[in-house]
mmCIF file of C-alpha atoms and ligand atoms in Angstrom:
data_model
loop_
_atom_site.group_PDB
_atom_site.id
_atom_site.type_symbol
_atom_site.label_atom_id
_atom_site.label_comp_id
_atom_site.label_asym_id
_atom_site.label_seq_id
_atom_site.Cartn_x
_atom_site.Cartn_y
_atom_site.Cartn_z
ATOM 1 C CA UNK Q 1 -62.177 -64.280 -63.918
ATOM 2 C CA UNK Q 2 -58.863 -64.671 -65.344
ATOM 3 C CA UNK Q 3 -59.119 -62.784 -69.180
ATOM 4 C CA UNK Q 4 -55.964 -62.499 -71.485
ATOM 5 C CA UNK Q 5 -55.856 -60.971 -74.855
ATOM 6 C CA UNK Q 6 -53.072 -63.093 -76.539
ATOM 7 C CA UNK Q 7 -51.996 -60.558 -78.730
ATOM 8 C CA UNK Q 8 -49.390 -60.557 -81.623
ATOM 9 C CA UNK Q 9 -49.237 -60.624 -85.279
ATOM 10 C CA UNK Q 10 -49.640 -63.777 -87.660
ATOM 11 C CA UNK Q 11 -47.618 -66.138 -86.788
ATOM 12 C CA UNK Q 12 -46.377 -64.925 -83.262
ATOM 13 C CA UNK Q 13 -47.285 -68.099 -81.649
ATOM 14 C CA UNK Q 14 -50.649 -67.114 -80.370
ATOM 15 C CA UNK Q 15 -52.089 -70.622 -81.032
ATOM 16 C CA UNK Q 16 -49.327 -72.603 -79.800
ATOM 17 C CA UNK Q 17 -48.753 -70.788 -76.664
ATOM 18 C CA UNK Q 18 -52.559 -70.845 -75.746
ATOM 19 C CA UNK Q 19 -52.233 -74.847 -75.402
ATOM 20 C CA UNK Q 20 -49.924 -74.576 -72.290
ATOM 21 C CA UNK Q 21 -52.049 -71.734 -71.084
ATOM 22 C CA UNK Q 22 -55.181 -73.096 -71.210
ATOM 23 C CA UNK Q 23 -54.226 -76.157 -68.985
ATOM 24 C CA UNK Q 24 -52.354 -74.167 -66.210
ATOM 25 C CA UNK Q 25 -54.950 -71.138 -65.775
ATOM 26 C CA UNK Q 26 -58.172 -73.699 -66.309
ATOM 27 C CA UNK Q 27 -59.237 -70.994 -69.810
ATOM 28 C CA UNK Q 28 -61.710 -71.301 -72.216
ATOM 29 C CA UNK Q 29 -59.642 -70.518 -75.898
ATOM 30 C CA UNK Q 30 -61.259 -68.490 -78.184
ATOM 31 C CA UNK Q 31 -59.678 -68.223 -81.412
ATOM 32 C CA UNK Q 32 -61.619 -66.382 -83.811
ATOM 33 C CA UNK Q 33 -59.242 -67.625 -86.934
ATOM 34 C CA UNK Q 34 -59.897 -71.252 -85.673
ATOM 35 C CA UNK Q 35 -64.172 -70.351 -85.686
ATOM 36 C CA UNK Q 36 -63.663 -69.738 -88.781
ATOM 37 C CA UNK Q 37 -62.064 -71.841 -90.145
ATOM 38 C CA UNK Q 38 -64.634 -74.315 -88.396
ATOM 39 C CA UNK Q 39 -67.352 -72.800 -90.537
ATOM 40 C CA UNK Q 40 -65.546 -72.926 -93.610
ATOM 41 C CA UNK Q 41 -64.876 -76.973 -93.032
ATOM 42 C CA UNK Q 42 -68.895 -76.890 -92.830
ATOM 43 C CA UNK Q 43 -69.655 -74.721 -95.290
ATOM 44 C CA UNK Q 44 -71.875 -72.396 -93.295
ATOM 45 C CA UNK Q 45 -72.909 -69.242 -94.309
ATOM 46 C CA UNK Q 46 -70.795 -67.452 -91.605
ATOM 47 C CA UNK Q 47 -68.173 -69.786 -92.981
ATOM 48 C CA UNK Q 48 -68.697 -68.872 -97.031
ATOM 49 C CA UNK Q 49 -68.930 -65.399 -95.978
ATOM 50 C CA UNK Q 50 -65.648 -65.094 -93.909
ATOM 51 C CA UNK Q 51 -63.841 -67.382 -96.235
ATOM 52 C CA UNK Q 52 -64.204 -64.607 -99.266
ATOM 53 C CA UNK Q 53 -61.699 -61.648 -97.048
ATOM 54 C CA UNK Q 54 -59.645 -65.308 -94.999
ATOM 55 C CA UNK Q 55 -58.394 -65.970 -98.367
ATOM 56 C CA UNK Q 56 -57.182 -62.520 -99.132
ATOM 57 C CA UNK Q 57 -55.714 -62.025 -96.367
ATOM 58 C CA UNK Q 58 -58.236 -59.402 -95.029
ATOM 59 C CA UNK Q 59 -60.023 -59.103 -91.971
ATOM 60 C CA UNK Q 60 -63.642 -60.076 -91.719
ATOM 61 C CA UNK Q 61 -66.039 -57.384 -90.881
ATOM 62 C CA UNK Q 62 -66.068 -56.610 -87.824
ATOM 63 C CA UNK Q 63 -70.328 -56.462 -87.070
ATOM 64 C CA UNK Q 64 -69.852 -60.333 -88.293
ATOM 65 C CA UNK Q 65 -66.646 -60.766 -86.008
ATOM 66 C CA UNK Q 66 -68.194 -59.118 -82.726
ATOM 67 C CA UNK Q 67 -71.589 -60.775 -83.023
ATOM 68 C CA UNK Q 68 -69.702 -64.477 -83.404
ATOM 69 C CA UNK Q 69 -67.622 -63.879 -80.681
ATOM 70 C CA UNK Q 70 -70.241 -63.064 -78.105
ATOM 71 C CA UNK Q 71 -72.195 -65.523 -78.838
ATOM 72 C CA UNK Q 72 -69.286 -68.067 -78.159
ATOM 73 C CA UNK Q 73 -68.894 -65.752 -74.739
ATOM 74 C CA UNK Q 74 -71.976 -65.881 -73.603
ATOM 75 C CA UNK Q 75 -71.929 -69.945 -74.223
ATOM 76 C CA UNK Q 76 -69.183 -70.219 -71.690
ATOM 77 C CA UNK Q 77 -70.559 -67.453 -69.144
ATOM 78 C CA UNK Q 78 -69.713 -70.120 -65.982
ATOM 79 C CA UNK Q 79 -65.608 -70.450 -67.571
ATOM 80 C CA UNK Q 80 -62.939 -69.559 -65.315
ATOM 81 C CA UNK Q 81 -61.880 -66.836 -67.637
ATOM 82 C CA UNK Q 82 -61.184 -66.676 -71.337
ATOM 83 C CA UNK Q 83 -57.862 -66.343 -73.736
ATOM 84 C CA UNK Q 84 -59.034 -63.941 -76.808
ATOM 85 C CA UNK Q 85 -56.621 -65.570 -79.791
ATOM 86 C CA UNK Q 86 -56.924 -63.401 -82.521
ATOM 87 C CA UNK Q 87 -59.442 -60.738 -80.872
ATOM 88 C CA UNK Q 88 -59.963 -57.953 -80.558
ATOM 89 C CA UNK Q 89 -58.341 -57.037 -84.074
ATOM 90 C CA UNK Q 90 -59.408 -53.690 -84.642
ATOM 91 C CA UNK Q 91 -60.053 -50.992 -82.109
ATOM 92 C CA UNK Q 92 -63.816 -51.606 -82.336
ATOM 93 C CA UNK Q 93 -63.510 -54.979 -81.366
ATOM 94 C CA UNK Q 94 -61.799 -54.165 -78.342
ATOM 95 C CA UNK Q 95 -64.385 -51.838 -77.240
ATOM 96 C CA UNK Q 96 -67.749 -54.133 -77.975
ATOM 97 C CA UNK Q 97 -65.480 -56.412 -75.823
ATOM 98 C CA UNK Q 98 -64.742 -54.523 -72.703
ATOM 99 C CA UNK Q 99 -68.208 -53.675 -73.054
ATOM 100 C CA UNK Q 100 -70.023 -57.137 -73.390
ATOM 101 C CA UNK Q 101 -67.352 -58.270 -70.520
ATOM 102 C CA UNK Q 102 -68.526 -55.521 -68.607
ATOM 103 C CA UNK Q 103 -72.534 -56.413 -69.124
ATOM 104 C CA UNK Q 104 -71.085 -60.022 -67.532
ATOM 105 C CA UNK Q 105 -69.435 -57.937 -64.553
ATOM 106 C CA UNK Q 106 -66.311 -58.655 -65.520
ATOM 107 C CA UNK Q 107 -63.424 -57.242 -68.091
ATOM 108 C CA UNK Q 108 -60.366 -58.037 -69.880
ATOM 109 C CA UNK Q 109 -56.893 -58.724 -66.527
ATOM 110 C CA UNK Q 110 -53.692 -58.132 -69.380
ATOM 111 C CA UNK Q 111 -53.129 -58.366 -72.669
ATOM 112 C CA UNK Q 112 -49.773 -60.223 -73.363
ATOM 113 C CA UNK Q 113 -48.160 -59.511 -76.975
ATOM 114 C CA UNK Q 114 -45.740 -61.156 -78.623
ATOM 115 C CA UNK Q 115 -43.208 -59.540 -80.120
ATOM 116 C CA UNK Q 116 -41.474 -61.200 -83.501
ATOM 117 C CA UNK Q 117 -39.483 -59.606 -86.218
ATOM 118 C CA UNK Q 118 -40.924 -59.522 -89.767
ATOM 119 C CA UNK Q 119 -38.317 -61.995 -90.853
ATOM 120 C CA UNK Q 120 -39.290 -64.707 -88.401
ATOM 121 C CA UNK Q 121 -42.995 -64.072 -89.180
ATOM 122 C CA UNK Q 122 -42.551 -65.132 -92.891
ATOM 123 C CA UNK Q 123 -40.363 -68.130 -92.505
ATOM 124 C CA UNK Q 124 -42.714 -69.322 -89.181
ATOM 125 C CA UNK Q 125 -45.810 -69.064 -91.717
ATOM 126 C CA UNK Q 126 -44.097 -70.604 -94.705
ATOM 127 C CA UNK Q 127 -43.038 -73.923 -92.249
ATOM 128 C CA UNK Q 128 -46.417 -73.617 -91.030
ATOM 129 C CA UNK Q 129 -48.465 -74.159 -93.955
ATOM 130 C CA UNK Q 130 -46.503 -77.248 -94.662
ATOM 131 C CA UNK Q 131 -48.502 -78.889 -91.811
ATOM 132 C CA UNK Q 132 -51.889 -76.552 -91.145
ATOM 133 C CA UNK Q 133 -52.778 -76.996 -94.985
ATOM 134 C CA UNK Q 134 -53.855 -73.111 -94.672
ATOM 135 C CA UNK Q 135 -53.907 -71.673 -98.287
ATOM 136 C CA UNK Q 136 -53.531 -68.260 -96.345
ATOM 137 C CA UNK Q 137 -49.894 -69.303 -95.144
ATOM 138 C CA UNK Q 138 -48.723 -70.682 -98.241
ATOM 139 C CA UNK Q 139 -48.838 -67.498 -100.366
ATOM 140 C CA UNK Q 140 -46.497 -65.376 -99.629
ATOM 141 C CA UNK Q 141 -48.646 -62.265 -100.944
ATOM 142 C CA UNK Q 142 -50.906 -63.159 -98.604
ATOM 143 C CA UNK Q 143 -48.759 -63.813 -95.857
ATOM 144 C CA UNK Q 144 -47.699 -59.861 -96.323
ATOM 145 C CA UNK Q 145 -50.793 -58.627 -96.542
ATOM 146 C CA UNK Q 146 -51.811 -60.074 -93.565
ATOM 147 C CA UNK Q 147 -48.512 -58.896 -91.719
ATOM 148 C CA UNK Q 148 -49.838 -55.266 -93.590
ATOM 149 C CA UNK Q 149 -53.047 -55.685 -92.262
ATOM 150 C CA UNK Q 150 -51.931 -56.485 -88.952
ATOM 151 C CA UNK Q 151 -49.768 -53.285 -89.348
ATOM 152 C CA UNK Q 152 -52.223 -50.901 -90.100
ATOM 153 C CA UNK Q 153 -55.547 -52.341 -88.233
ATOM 154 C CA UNK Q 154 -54.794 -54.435 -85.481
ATOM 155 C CA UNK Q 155 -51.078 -53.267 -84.119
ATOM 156 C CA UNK Q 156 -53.277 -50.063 -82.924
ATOM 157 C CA UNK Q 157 -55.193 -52.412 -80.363
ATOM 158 C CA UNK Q 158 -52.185 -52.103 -78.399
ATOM 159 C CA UNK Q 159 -51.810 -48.752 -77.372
ATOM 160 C CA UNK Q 160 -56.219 -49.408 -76.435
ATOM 161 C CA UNK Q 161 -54.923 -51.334 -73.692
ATOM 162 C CA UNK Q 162 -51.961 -49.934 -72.910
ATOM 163 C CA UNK Q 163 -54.231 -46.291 -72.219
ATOM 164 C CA UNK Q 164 -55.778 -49.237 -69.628
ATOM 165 C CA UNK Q 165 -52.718 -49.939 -68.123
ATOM 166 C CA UNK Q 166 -53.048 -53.216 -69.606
ATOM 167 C CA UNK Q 167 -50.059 -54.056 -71.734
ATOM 168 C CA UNK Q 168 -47.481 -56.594 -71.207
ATOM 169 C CA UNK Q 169 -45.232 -56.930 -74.159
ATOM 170 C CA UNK Q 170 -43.291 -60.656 -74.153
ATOM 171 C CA UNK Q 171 -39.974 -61.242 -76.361
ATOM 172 C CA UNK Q 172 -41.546 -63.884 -78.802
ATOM 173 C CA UNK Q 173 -38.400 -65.164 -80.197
ATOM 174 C CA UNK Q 174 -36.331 -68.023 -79.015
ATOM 175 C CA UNK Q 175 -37.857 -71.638 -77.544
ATOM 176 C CA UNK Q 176 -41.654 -72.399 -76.996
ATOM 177 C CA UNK Q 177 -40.597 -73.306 -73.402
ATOM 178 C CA UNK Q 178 -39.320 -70.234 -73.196
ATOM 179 C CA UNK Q 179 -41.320 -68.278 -74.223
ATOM 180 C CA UNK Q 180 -44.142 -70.211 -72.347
ATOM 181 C CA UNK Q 181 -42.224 -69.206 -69.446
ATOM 182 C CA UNK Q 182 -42.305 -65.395 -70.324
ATOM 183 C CA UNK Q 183 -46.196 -65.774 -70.517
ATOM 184 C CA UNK Q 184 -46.641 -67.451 -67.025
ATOM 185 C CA UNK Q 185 -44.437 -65.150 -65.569
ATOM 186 C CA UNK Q 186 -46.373 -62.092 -66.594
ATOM 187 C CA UNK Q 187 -49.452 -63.897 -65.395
ATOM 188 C CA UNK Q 188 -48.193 -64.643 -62.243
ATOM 189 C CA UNK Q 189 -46.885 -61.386 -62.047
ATOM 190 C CA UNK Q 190 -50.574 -59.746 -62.206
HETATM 191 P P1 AMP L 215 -55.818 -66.395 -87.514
HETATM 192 O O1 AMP L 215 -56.107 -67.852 -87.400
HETATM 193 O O2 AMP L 215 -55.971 -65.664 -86.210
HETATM 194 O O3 AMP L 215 -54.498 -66.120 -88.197
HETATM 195 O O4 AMP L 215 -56.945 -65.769 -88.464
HETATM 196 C C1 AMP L 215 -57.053 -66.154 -89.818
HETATM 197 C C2 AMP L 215 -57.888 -65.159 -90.581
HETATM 198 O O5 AMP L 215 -59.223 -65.101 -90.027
HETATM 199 C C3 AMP L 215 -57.398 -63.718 -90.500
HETATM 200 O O6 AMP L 215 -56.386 -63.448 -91.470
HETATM 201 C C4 AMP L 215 -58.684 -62.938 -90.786
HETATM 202 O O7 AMP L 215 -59.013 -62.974 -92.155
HETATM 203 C C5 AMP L 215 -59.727 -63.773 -90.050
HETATM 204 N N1 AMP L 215 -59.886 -63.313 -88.659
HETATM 205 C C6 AMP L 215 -59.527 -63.977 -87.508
HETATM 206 N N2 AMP L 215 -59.802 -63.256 -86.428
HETATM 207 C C7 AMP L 215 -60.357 -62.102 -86.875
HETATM 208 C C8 AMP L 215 -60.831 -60.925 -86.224
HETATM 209 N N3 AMP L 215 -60.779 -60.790 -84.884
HETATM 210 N N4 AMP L 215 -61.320 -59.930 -87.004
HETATM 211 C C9 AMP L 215 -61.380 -60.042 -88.347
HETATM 212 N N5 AMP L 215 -60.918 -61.112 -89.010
HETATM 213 C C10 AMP L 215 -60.413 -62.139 -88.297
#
């Protein structure tokens, strides 16, 4: 199995760049934002639940996160691989992943970040909510709590994979092509 943690902070082009990955590799995409936000359209009680910390910008618990995401696993146990969008988040995310991989006999091949400067972030976010209708990228307190968030919580995942000899960090600025290009690369590379 081909696994890749698509790593980066909001609005690094995690979603956008998993399209053109998806299609060349033959992945299942797991985004846990886009779960979510699934639930909250249907007003489950996962949904109602996560939608009280989505709109403040905070993460959702991580017992709720873990649990939904290997569920959605474990639905797709034949894939080809997976691409983790917005997971692992937190440190103990990453390691209920490696282990639930592990359970399947299998584990996570790279995690590819994407690097963007805070500047880029915030004006990336602000275009995007003119389109996604997210209330969490039109705020700009939100957007930098999220960035703060990402800071403090989730930036820390890196260095998890990187004590696996895991880490490839891509340049996330410039064209989607290229940066497309950066990704396949990387994978190739593996
Ligand atoms: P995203 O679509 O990845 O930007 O995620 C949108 C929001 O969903 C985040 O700001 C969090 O509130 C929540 N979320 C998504 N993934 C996770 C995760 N792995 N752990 C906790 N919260 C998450």
């Amino acid at each position: 199995m081909l696994n890749i943690v698509l790593f980066g902070p909001p609005g690094a082009g995690k979603g956008t760049q998993s399209d053109s990955l998806i299609s060349k590799y033959n992945l299942v995409h797991l985004s846990t934002g886009d779960i979510f936000r699934f639930n909250i359209k249907g007003a489950t009680e996962l949904g109602l639940m996560a939608k009280s910390f989505i709109d403040k910008g905070e993460l959702v618990p991580d017992s709720v996160t873990i649990k939904m995401l290997q569920t959605e696993v474990l639905k797709n146990s034949d894939a080809n691989g997976f691409i983790f969008d917005g997971f692992p988040r937190t440190n103990a995310q990453a390691d209920a992943l490696d282990g639930f991989l592990s359970q399947m006999n299998t584990s996570i091949s790279v995690m590819l970040s994407l690097d963007v400067n805070e500047e880029e972030l915030k004006n990336r976010l602000l275009k995007r909510a003119e389109v996604s209708g997210r209330a969490d990228d039109a705020d700009e307190s939100i957007i930098k709590n999220r960035i703060a968030v990402y800071n403090a919580e989730t930036a820390p995942v890196k260095d998890f994979y990187a004590a696996q000899n895991k880490l490839i960090s891509i340049d996330g600025h410039g064209s989607i092509t290229d940066i497309t290009n950066r990704l396949f690369k990387a994978i190739d590379s593996l």
